[in-house]
């Protein structure tokens, strides 16, 4: 609900930015576009927008809508998106993180990353933006903590259907987040017409997936490999919460190797926790079978994710990473669940007895 409200405010502000640029600067964005990378400020300046702008009173008062207002909204947009994913996966984990010091650490990390980028892309509004982002960094954790305290508990996502619906939901939400970034936070409202049909389809998929997830029964306890995948994912998401934005901007601002290594270290830490918790009490034979399951899941999931990247050309690399991660996860979970069932069925089968000779 609040994430949708933030998105609505982002687009309302983008319309106001367009009005300001059309009326006050005659649609010329060169005065500000020269400070930012190529690919920003594709204005929507069709007849409807120009007509709306022409009748808007006192457009000069809309100056703060340029860079300043988005500077306040970008942090809640990013953190609420991440918290939504956590909530879908594990309501208890979401509430523990959202009501602890972790959300304040994440807000500090994200705000620092935003401010560094503001300083690198120095504009006439940089000092204003840094002050505004600092204010947002104080308000956003309070909002998230208040929302978490109003929430109720729910079973952890663990069954194969729930995990697959989770993967679809995360992919769809990520696609919509990328659409908002491109068309609004990069001031490219002119791209919205081309991206709107795809965004509508993605939104329908997201709503359908969440509707189905709410009506999918929990099922029995997951098998050993499936439980390990879920445990590793929960640990990885919890560990990745604080450095997420720094890793993401590291790819764009000259440190892709460091960003990649940081991401791998976080995944490795999640895997270690999954290994320690999942194999506690497992016998030698079951541990060997578990290792074979994880290897098979990693190979098939990795192959599916690689194909998802190579077969489609993306405007933004994040779209390819998102698609690959979602497909890799879905395939890996399916392999683990199917092999868990086969192993459990074999283990439960009574031993064959020899037929006595007559």
XYZ file of C-alpha atoms in Angstrom:
358
model
C 0.000 0.000 0.000
C 2.653 2.561 1.039
C 4.959 1.442 -1.765
C 2.153 2.125 -4.252
C 1.615 5.529 -2.621
C 5.303 6.399 -3.005
C 5.196 5.342 -6.669
C 2.124 7.536 -7.218
C 3.922 10.510 -5.625
C 6.973 9.878 -7.834
C 4.840 10.039 -10.998
C 2.859 13.063 -9.822
C 6.139 14.842 -9.217
C 7.382 13.788 -12.660
C 4.344 15.405 -14.273
C 5.052 18.574 -12.299
C 8.703 18.496 -13.395
C 7.552 18.285 -16.991
C 5.218 21.239 -16.514
C 8.069 23.247 -14.979
C 10.499 22.416 -17.782
C 7.975 23.113 -20.543
C 6.692 26.397 -19.136
C 9.777 27.901 -17.473
C 12.527 26.526 -19.731
C 10.578 26.038 -22.952
C 11.276 22.292 -22.893
C 15.049 22.836 -23.018
C 16.718 20.538 -20.474
C 20.341 21.310 -21.408
C 20.792 23.533 -18.329
C 20.500 20.442 -16.075
C 21.060 17.474 -18.430
C 24.738 18.400 -18.841
C 25.344 17.436 -15.196
C 23.982 13.879 -15.440
C 24.828 10.817 -17.567
C 23.366 10.348 -21.027
C 19.891 8.848 -21.047
C 18.095 11.271 -18.724
C 15.368 13.848 -19.454
C 13.370 12.329 -22.303
C 10.354 14.564 -21.739
C 6.751 13.743 -22.522
C 5.816 16.835 -24.558
C 2.832 15.645 -26.551
C -0.295 17.756 -27.116
C -2.037 16.582 -23.918
C 0.948 17.369 -21.711
C 1.531 20.728 -23.385
C -2.132 21.615 -22.955
C -2.015 20.663 -19.267
C 1.207 22.629 -18.782
C -0.218 25.684 -20.542
C -3.098 25.903 -18.045
C -1.046 25.208 -14.917
C -0.858 28.300 -12.653
C 2.450 29.664 -11.356
C 4.755 27.017 -12.903
C 7.867 28.711 -11.478
C 6.804 27.474 -8.026
C 7.403 23.901 -9.251
C 11.192 24.345 -9.307
C 11.739 22.053 -6.246
C 10.150 19.173 -8.190
C 13.383 18.993 -10.200
C 15.873 16.740 -8.347
C 14.838 17.918 -4.856
C 11.515 16.074 -4.327
C 12.791 12.792 -5.868
C 15.753 13.076 -3.504
C 13.300 12.581 -0.633
C 11.210 9.851 -2.287
C 13.992 7.646 -3.641
C 14.973 6.142 -0.265
C 11.464 5.035 0.790
C 10.927 3.703 -2.730
C 14.053 1.532 -2.526
C 13.712 0.363 1.074
C 9.978 -0.364 0.846
C 10.605 -2.424 -2.303
C 13.250 -4.496 -0.509
C 11.091 -4.910 2.586
C 8.183 -6.038 0.434
C 10.293 -8.897 -0.930
C 11.333 -9.879 2.616
C 7.721 -9.802 3.751
C 6.625 -12.088 0.910
C 9.276 -14.645 1.823
C 9.240 -14.630 5.621
C 6.901 -12.374 7.584
C 8.736 -13.049 10.850
C 12.153 -12.194 9.385
C 10.716 -9.027 7.860
C 9.306 -7.861 11.193
C 12.522 -8.653 13.071
C 14.671 -6.706 10.615
C 12.224 -3.840 10.184
C 11.878 -3.215 13.926
C 15.590 -3.560 14.766
C 18.719 -1.449 14.287
C 19.179 -3.136 10.897
C 16.712 -0.869 9.131
C 18.553 2.185 10.506
C 21.866 0.771 9.269
C 20.322 0.137 5.855
C 18.942 3.685 5.759
C 22.372 5.092 6.653
C 24.082 2.937 4.002
C 21.582 3.861 1.280
C 21.643 7.553 2.197
C 25.434 7.615 2.153
C 25.455 5.907 -1.273
C 22.903 8.376 -2.640
C 24.892 11.332 -1.288
C 28.141 10.061 -2.813
C 26.414 9.810 -6.194
C 24.970 13.300 -5.693
C 28.481 14.622 -5.067
C 29.962 12.805 -8.075
C 27.171 14.130 -10.329
C 27.585 17.631 -8.926
C 24.684 19.912 -9.883
C 23.536 23.350 -8.674
C 21.178 21.477 -6.327
C 23.688 19.036 -4.811
C 23.843 20.618 -1.341
C 20.039 20.876 -1.206
C 19.722 17.238 -2.269
C 22.154 15.997 0.375
C 20.210 17.797 3.119
C 16.916 16.447 1.776
C 18.287 12.890 1.562
C 19.539 13.135 5.151
C 16.017 14.093 6.259
C 14.569 11.185 4.291
C 17.131 8.907 5.963
C 15.654 9.821 9.342
C 11.980 9.615 8.375
C 11.987 6.418 6.276
C 13.118 3.965 9.018
C 10.431 5.360 11.330
C 7.805 4.709 8.650
C 9.064 1.159 8.026
C 9.139 0.349 11.735
C 5.596 1.674 12.176
C 4.347 -0.418 9.242
C 6.061 -3.557 10.560
C 4.481 -3.160 13.997
C 1.019 -3.046 12.397
C 1.646 -6.279 10.497
C 0.559 -9.758 11.509
C 2.427 -13.048 11.486
C 2.136 -15.555 8.654
C 3.718 -18.943 7.846
C 7.114 -18.879 6.166
C 7.117 -19.593 2.440
C 8.559 -23.092 2.003
C 6.569 -25.336 -0.362
C 7.433 -25.637 -4.067
C 4.295 -23.793 -5.329
C 4.890 -20.972 -2.841
C 8.559 -20.675 -3.793
C 7.720 -20.536 -7.497
C 5.071 -17.870 -6.862
C 7.633 -15.954 -4.813
C 10.100 -16.062 -7.731
C 7.431 -14.793 -10.154
C 6.430 -12.033 -7.711
C 9.996 -10.818 -7.201
C 10.646 -10.785 -10.944
C 7.449 -8.803 -11.599
C 8.109 -6.310 -8.794
C 11.676 -5.845 -10.006
C 10.490 -5.153 -13.542
C 8.071 -2.522 -12.275
C 10.797 -0.948 -10.115
C 13.029 -0.667 -13.209
C 10.152 0.925 -15.127
C 9.676 3.530 -12.389
C 13.407 4.301 -12.350
C 13.605 4.739 -16.102
C 10.405 6.670 -16.718
C 10.268 8.800 -13.549
C 13.414 8.864 -11.418
C 15.551 9.433 -14.528
C 12.977 11.985 -15.773
C 12.150 9.953 -18.881
C 8.384 10.300 -18.853
C 8.576 10.245 -22.644
C 9.506 6.529 -22.402
C 6.333 5.662 -20.514
C 4.171 5.220 -23.610
C 6.471 2.529 -24.979
C 6.877 0.759 -21.646
C 3.291 1.048 -20.435
C 1.864 -2.072 -22.178
C 4.617 -4.260 -20.756
C 4.242 -2.657 -17.330
C 0.488 -3.343 -17.324
C 1.052 -7.005 -18.218
C 3.725 -7.283 -15.515
C 1.432 -5.664 -12.938
C -1.321 -8.154 -13.804
C 1.152 -11.028 -13.372
C 2.222 -9.616 -10.005
C -1.350 -9.244 -8.743
C -2.221 -12.762 -9.944
C 0.875 -14.246 -8.298
C 0.166 -12.550 -4.954
C -3.517 -13.543 -5.129
C -2.551 -17.148 -5.800
C 0.139 -17.101 -3.095
C -2.394 -15.992 -0.487
C -4.571 -19.005 -1.376
C -1.859 -21.646 -1.711
C -1.785 -24.018 1.265
C 1.425 -24.398 3.212
C 1.783 -28.139 2.602
C 4.084 -30.402 4.566
C 7.623 -29.791 5.745
C 10.067 -29.206 2.875
C 12.773 -31.741 2.180
C 16.382 -31.224 3.195
C 17.605 -29.602 -0.044
C 14.498 -27.429 -0.412
C 14.802 -26.246 3.184
C 18.477 -25.424 2.571
C 17.578 -23.258 -0.432
C 15.007 -21.371 1.647
C 17.377 -20.912 4.579
C 20.181 -19.696 2.324
C 17.868 -17.234 0.595
C 16.598 -15.791 3.872
C 20.130 -15.343 5.172
C 21.309 -13.801 1.884
C 18.440 -11.300 1.808
C 19.000 -10.368 5.441
C 22.750 -9.907 4.925
C 22.316 -8.065 1.630
C 19.853 -5.508 3.026
C 22.480 -3.073 4.336
C 25.040 -3.063 1.456
C 22.522 -3.578 -1.385
C 22.592 -0.059 -2.823
C 26.351 0.329 -2.427
C 26.851 -2.907 -4.380
C 24.426 -1.778 -7.059
C 26.079 1.619 -7.529
C 29.514 0.015 -7.408
C 28.717 -1.612 -10.753
C 27.839 1.756 -12.301
C 30.552 3.907 -10.778
C 33.836 2.242 -11.533
C 34.108 -0.629 -9.029
C 32.244 -3.545 -10.676
C 34.828 -6.091 -9.504
C 34.503 -5.039 -5.868
C 30.715 -4.959 -6.175
C 30.678 -8.438 -7.726
C 32.964 -9.837 -5.012
C 30.788 -8.287 -2.305
C 27.704 -9.910 -3.810
C 29.446 -13.282 -4.001
C 30.628 -13.016 -0.391
C 27.077 -12.327 0.772
C 25.771 -15.332 -1.186
C 28.574 -17.472 0.248
C 27.710 -16.378 3.796
C 24.078 -17.322 3.183
C 25.191 -20.708 1.835
C 27.366 -21.351 4.914
C 24.423 -20.678 7.228
C 22.191 -22.903 5.110
C 24.808 -25.664 5.247
C 25.238 -25.378 9.010
C 21.528 -25.296 9.795
C 20.327 -27.717 7.122
C 22.788 -30.559 7.706
C 22.636 -30.560 11.490
C 21.855 -34.161 12.429
C 21.871 -35.481 8.856
C 23.671 -38.785 8.372
C 26.611 -39.373 6.054
C 24.503 -40.950 3.287
C 21.923 -38.139 3.363
C 24.670 -35.502 3.352
C 26.177 -37.022 0.201
C 22.759 -37.083 -1.474
C 22.174 -33.473 -0.393
C 25.463 -32.418 -1.987
C 24.465 -34.146 -5.226
C 21.078 -32.414 -5.153
C 22.598 -28.966 -4.607
C 25.146 -29.565 -7.373
C 22.422 -30.616 -9.809
C 20.228 -27.663 -8.806
C 23.141 -25.219 -9.164
C 24.089 -26.528 -12.615
C 20.559 -26.575 -14.033
C 19.615 -23.264 -12.418
C 22.833 -21.649 -13.590
C 22.283 -22.908 -17.134
C 18.718 -21.565 -17.155
C 19.837 -18.196 -15.778
C 22.652 -17.911 -18.316
C 20.260 -18.669 -21.158
C 17.841 -16.031 -19.826
C 20.596 -13.410 -20.084
C 22.029 -14.460 -23.449
C 18.738 -14.884 -25.316
C 17.390 -11.381 -24.574
C 19.035 -7.977 -25.040
C 18.176 -5.518 -22.258
C 18.363 -1.746 -22.088
C 19.446 -1.974 -18.453
C 21.704 -4.765 -17.202
C 19.574 -5.042 -14.047
C 16.696 -6.454 -16.112
C 18.872 -9.324 -17.303
C 20.249 -9.984 -13.815
C 16.734 -9.958 -12.382
C 15.366 -12.357 -15.011
C 18.356 -14.678 -14.650
C 18.176 -14.707 -10.850
C 14.431 -15.419 -10.796
C 14.670 -18.231 -13.368
C 17.801 -19.708 -11.749
C 16.068 -19.738 -8.367
C 12.850 -21.262 -9.731
C 14.691 -24.055 -11.556
C 16.955 -24.778 -8.577
C 13.997 -24.940 -6.195
C 12.114 -27.268 -8.548
C 15.109 -29.623 -8.859
C 15.563 -29.718 -5.087
C 11.865 -30.315 -4.404
C 11.552 -33.110 -6.978
C 14.713 -34.888 -5.831
C 13.684 -34.459 -2.167
C 10.417 -36.245 -2.915
C 12.211 -39.049 -4.726
C 14.730 -39.521 -1.906
C 12.060 -39.358 0.813
C 9.928 -41.866 -1.084
C 12.862 -44.248 -1.444
C 13.734 -43.873 2.234
C 10.165 -44.560 3.304
C 9.767 -47.650 1.107
C 9.905 -50.932 3.105
C 12.939 -53.104 2.383
C 12.407 -55.944 -0.025
C 12.373 -59.391 1.619
C 13.783 -62.442 -0.071
C 11.263 -65.069 -1.194
C 12.028 -68.364 0.610
C 12.838 -71.282 -1.617
C 10.391 -74.200 -1.533
